[in-house]
JSON list of C-alpha atoms in Angstrom, two decimals:
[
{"chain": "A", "resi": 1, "resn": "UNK", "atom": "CA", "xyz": [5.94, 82.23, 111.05]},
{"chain": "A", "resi": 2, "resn": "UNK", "atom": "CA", "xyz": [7.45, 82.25, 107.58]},
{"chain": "A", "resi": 3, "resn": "UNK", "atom": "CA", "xyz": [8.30, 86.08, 108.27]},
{"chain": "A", "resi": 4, "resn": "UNK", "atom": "CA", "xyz": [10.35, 85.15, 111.02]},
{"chain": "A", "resi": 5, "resn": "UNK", "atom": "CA", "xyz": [12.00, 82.27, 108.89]},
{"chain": "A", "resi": 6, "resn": "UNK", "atom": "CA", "xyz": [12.93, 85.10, 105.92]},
{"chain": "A", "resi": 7, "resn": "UNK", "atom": "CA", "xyz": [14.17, 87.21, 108.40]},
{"chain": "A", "resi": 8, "resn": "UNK", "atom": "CA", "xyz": [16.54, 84.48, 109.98]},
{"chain": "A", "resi": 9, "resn": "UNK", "atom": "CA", "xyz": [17.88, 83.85, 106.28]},
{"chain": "A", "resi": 10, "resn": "UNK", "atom": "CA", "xyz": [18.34, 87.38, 105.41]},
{"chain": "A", "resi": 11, "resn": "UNK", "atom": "CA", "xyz": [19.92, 87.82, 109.00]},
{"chain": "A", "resi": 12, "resn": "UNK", "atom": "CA", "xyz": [22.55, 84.57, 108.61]},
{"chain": "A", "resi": 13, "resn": "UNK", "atom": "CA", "xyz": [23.09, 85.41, 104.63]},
{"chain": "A", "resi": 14, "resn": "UNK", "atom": "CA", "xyz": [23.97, 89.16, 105.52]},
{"chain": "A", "resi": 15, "resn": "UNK", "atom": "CA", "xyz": [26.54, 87.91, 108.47]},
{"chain": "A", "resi": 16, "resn": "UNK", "atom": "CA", "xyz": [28.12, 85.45, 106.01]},
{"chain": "A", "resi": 17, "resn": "UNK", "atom": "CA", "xyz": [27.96, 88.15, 103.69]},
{"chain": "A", "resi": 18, "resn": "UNK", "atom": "CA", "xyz": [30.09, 90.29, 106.24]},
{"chain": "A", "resi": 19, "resn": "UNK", "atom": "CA", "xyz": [32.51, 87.92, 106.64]},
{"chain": "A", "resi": 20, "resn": "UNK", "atom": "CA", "xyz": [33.38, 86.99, 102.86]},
{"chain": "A", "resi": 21, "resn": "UNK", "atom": "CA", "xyz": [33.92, 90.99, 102.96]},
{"chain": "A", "resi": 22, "resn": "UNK", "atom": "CA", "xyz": [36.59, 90.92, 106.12]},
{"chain": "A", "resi": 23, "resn": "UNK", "atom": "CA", "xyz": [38.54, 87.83, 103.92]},
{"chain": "A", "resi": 24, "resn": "UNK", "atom": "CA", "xyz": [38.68, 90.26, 101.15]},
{"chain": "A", "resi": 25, "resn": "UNK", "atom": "CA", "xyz": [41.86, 91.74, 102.10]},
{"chain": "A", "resi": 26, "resn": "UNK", "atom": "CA", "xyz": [43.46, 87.74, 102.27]},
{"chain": "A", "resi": 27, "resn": "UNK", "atom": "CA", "xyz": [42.51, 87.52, 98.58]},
{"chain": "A", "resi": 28, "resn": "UNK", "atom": "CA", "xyz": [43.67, 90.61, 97.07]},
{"chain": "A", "resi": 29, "resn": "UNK", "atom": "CA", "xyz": [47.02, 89.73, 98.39]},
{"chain": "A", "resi": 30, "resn": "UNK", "atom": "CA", "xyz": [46.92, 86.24, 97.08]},
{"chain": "A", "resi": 31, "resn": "UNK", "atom": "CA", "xyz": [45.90, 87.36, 93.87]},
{"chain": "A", "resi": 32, "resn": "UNK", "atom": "CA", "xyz": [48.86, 90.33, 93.91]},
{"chain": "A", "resi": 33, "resn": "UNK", "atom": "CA", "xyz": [51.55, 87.71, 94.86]},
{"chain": "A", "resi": 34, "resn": "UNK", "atom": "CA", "xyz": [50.37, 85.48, 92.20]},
{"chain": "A", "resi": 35, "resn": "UNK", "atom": "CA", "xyz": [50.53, 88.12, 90.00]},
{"chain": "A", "resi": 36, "resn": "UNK", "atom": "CA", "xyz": [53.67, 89.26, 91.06]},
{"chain": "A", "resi": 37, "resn": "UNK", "atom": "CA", "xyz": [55.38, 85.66, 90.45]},
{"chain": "A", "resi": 38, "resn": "UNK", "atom": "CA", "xyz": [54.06, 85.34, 87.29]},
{"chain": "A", "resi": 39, "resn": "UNK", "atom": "CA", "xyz": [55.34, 88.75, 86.23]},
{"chain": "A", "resi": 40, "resn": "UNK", "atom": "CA", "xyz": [59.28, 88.03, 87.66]},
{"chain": "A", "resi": 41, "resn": "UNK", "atom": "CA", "xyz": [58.68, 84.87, 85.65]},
{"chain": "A", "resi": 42, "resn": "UNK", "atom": "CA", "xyz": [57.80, 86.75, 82.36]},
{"chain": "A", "resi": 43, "resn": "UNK", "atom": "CA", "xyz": [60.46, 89.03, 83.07]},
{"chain": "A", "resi": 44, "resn": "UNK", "atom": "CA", "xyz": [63.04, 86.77, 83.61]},
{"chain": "A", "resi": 45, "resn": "UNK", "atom": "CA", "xyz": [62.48, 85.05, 80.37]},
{"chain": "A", "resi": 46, "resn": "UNK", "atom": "CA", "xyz": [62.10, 88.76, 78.85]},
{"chain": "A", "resi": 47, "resn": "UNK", "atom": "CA", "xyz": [65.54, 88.97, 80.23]},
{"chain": "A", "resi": 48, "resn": "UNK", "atom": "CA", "xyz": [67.03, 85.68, 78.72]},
{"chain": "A", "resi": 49, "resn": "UNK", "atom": "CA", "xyz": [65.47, 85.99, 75.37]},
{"chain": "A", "resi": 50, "resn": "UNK", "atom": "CA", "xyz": [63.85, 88.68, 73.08]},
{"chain": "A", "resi": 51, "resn": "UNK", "atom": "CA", "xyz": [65.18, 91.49, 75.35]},
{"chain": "A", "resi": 52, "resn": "UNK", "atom": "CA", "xyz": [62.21, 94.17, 74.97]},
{"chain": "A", "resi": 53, "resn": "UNK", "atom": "CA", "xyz": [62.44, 97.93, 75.99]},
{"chain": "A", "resi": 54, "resn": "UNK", "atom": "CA", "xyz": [60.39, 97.70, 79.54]},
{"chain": "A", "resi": 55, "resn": "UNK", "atom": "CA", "xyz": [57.36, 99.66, 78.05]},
{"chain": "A", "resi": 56, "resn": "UNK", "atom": "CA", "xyz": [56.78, 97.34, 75.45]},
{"chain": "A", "resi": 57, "resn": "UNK", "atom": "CA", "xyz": [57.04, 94.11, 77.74]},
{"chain": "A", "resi": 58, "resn": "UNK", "atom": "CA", "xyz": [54.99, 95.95, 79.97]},
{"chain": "A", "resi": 59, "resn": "UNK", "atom": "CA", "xyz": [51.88, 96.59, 77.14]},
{"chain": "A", "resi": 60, "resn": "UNK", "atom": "CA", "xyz": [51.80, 93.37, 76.07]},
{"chain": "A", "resi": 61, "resn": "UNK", "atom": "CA", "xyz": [50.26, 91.23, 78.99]},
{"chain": "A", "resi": 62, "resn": "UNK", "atom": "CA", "xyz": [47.48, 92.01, 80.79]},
{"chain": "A", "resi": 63, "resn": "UNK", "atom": "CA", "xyz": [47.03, 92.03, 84.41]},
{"chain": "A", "resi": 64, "resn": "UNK", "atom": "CA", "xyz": [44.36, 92.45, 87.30]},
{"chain": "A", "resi": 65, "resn": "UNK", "atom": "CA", "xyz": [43.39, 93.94, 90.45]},
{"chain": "A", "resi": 66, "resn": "UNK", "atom": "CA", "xyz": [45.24, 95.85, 92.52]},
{"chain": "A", "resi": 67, "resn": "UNK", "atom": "CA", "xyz": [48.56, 94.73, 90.82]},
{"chain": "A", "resi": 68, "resn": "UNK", "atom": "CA", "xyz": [47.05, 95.97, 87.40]},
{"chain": "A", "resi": 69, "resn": "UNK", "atom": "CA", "xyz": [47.25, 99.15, 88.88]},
{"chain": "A", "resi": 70, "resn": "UNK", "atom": "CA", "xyz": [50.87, 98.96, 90.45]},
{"chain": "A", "resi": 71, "resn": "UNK", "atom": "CA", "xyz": [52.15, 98.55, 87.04]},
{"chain": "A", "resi": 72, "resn": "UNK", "atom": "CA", "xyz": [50.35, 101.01, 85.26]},
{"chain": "A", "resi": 73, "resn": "UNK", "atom": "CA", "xyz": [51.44, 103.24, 87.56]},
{"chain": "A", "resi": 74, "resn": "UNK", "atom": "CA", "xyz": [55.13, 102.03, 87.27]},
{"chain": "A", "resi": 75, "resn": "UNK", "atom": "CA", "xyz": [54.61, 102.17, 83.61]},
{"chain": "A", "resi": 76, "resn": "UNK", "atom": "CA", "xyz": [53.02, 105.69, 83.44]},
{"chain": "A", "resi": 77, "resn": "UNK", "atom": "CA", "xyz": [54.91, 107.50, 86.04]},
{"chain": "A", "resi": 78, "resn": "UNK", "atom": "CA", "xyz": [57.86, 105.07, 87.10]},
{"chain": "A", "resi": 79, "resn": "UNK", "atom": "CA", "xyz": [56.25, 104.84, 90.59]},
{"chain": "A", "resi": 80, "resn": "UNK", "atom": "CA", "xyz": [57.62, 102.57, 92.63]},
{"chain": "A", "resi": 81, "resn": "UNK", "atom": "CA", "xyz": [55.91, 102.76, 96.10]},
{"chain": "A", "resi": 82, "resn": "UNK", "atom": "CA", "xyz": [52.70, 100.35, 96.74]},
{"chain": "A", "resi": 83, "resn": "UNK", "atom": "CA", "xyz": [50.13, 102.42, 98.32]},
{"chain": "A", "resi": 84, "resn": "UNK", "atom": "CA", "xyz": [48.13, 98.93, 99.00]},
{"chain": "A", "resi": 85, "resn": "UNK", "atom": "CA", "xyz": [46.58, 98.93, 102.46]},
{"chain": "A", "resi": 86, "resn": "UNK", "atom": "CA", "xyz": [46.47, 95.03, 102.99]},
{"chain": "A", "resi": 87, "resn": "UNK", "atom": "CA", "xyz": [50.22, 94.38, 102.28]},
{"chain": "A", "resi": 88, "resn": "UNK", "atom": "CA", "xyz": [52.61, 94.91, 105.55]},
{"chain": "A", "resi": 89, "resn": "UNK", "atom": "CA", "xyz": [55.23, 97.66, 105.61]},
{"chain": "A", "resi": 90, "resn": "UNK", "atom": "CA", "xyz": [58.05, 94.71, 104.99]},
{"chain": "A", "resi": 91, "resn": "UNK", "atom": "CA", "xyz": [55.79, 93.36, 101.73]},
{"chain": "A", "resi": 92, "resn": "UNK", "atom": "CA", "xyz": [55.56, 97.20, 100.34]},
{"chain": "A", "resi": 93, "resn": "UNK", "atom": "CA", "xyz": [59.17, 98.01, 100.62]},
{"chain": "A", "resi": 94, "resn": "UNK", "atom": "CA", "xyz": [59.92, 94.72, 98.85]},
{"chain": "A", "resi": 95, "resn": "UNK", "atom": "CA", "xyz": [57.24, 95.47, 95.99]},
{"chain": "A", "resi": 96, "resn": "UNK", "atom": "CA", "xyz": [59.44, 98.97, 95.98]},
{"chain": "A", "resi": 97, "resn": "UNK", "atom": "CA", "xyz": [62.85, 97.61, 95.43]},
{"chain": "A", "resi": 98, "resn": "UNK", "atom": "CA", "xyz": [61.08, 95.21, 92.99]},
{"chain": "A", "resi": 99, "resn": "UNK", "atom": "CA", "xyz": [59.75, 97.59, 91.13]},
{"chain": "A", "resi": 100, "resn": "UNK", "atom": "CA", "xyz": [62.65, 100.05, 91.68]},
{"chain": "A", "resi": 101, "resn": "UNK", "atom": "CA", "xyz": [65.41, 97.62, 89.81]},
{"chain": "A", "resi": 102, "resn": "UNK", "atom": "CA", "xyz": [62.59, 97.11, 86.49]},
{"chain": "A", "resi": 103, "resn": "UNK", "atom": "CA", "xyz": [64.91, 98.32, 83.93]},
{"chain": "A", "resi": 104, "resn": "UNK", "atom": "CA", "xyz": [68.01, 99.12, 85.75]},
{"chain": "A", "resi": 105, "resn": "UNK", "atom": "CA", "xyz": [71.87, 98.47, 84.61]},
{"chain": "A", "resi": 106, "resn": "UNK", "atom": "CA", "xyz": [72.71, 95.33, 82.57]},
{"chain": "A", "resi": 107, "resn": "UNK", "atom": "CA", "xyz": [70.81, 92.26, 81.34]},
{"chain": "A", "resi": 108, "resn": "UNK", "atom": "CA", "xyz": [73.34, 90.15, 83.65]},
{"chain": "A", "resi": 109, "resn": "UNK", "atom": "CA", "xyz": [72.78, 92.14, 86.79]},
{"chain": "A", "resi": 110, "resn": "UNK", "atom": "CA", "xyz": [68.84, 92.11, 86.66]},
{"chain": "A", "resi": 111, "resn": "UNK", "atom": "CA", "xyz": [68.52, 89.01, 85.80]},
{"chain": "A", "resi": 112, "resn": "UNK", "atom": "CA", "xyz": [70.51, 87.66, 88.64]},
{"chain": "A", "resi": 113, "resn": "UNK", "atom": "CA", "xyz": [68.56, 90.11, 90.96]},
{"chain": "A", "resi": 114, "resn": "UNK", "atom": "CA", "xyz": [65.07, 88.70, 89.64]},
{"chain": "A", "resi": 115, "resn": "UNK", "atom": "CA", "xyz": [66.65, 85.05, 89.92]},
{"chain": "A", "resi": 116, "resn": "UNK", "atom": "CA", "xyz": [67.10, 86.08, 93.28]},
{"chain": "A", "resi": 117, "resn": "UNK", "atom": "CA", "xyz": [63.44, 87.76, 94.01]},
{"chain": "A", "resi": 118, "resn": "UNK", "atom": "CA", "xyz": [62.32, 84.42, 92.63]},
{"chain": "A", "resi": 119, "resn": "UNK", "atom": "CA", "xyz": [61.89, 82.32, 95.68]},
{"chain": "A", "resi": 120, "resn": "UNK", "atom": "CA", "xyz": [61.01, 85.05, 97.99]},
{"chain": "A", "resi": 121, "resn": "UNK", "atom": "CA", "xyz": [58.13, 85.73, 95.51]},
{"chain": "A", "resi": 122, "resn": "UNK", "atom": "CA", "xyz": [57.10, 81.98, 95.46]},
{"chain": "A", "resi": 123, "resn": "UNK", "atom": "CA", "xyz": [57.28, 81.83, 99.31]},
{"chain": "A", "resi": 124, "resn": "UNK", "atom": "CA", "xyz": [55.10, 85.33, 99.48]},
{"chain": "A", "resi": 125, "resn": "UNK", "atom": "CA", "xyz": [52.91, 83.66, 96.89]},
{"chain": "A", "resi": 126, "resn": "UNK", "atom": "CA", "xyz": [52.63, 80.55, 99.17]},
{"chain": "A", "resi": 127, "resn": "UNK", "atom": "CA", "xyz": [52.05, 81.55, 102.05]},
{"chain": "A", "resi": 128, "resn": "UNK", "atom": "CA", "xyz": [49.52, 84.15, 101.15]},
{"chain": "A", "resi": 129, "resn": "UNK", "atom": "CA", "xyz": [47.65, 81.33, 99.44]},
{"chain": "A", "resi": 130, "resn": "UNK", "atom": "CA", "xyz": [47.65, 79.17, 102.56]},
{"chain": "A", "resi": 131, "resn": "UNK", "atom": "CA", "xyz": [46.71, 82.61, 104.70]},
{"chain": "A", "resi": 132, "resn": "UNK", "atom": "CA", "xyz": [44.00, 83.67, 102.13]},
{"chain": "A", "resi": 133, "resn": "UNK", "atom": "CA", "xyz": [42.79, 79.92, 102.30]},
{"chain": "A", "resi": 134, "resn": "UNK", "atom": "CA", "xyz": [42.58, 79.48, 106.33]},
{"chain": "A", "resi": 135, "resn": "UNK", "atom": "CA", "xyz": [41.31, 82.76, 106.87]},
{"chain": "A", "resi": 136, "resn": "UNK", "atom": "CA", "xyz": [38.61, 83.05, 104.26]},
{"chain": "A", "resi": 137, "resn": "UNK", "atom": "CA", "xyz": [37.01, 79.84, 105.85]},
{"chain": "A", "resi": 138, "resn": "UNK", "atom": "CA", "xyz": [37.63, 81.27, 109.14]},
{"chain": "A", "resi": 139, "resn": "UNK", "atom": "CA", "xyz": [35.83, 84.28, 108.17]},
{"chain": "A", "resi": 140, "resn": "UNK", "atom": "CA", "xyz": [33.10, 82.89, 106.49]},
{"chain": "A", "resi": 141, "resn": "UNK", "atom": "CA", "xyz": [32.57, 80.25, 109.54]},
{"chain": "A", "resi": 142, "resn": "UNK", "atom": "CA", "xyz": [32.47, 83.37, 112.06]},
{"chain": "A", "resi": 143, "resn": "UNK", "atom": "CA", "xyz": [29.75, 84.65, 109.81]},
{"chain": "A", "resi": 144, "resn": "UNK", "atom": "CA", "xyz": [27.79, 81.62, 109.66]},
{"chain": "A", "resi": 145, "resn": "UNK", "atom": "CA", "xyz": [28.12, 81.69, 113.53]},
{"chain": "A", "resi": 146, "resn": "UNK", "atom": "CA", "xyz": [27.77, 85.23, 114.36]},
{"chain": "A", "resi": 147, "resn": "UNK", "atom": "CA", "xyz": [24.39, 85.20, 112.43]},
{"chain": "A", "resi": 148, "resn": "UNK", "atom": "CA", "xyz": [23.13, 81.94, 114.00]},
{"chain": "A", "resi": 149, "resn": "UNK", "atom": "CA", "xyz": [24.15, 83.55, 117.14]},
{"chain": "A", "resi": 150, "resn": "UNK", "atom": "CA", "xyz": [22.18, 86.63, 116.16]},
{"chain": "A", "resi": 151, "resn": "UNK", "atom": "CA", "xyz": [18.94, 84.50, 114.85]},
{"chain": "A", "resi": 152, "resn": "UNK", "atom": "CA", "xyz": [19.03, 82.53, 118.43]},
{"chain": "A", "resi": 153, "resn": "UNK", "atom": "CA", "xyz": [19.56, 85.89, 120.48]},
{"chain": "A", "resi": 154, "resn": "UNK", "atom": "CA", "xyz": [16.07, 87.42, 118.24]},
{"chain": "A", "resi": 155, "resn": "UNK", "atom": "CA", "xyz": [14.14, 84.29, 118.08]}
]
């Protein structure tokens, strides 16, 4: 009896388990949009005020993830193109031109591309929040149901 119990746990916890793992992909892009947003902001007021050379502003804050990575690799070897599997082929070529105008032409003409990139990034960030939100309970619900599904079909 309490063998069959432990198994239904372990069965319902491992489903659950399986769907926090298919939401990951709704959360690393919340968390790179974030990111992202919070970096144009940065740069912006880079931009406006103490005027850095790029490699220095990009040392001196640290990031996570996925879009820790991006701007290493930006840093490192001026790469611009997001190899990121859970952003869409629209979302990569915008995270390219982002990254492609970092430290081209004229204070005046970035900053009033970056004003620009502004509320498409807080829109991105947005609605990836509300996606990463709805799905990750969605996900986590199928879980819970798939393994109570599972538990009724064994028991």
């Amino acid at each position: 009896m309490w063998l069959k119990f432990l198994v239904c746990i372990c069965i319902v916890a491992f489903c659950i388990f399986l769907g926090y793992l298919a939401a990951a992909k709704y959360r690393s892009r919340k968390m790179f949009f974030s990111q992202l947003a919070v970096f144009n902001e940065r740069y912006l007021t880079e931009l406006c005020y103490a005027r850095k050379p790029l490699s220095e502003f990009l040392r001196e804050y640290e990031y996570s993830g996925d879009f820790a990575k991006t701007v290493s690799a930006f840093a490192q070897h001026r790469v611009t193109e997001s190899k990121l599997s859970y952003l869409t082929k629209d979302e990569k070529k915008l995270c390219a031109d982002y990254f492609g105008m970092l430290g081209k032409g004229d204070a005046v003409s970035q900053k009033s591309y970056f004003s620009s990139q502004k509320g498409e990034l807080n829109e991105k960030k947005t609605s990836s929040e509300r996606e990463a939100k709805s799905r990750g309970e969605l996900y986590l619900k199928l879980g819970l149901l798939a393994g109570l599904a599972f538990v009724i079909l064994i028991v």
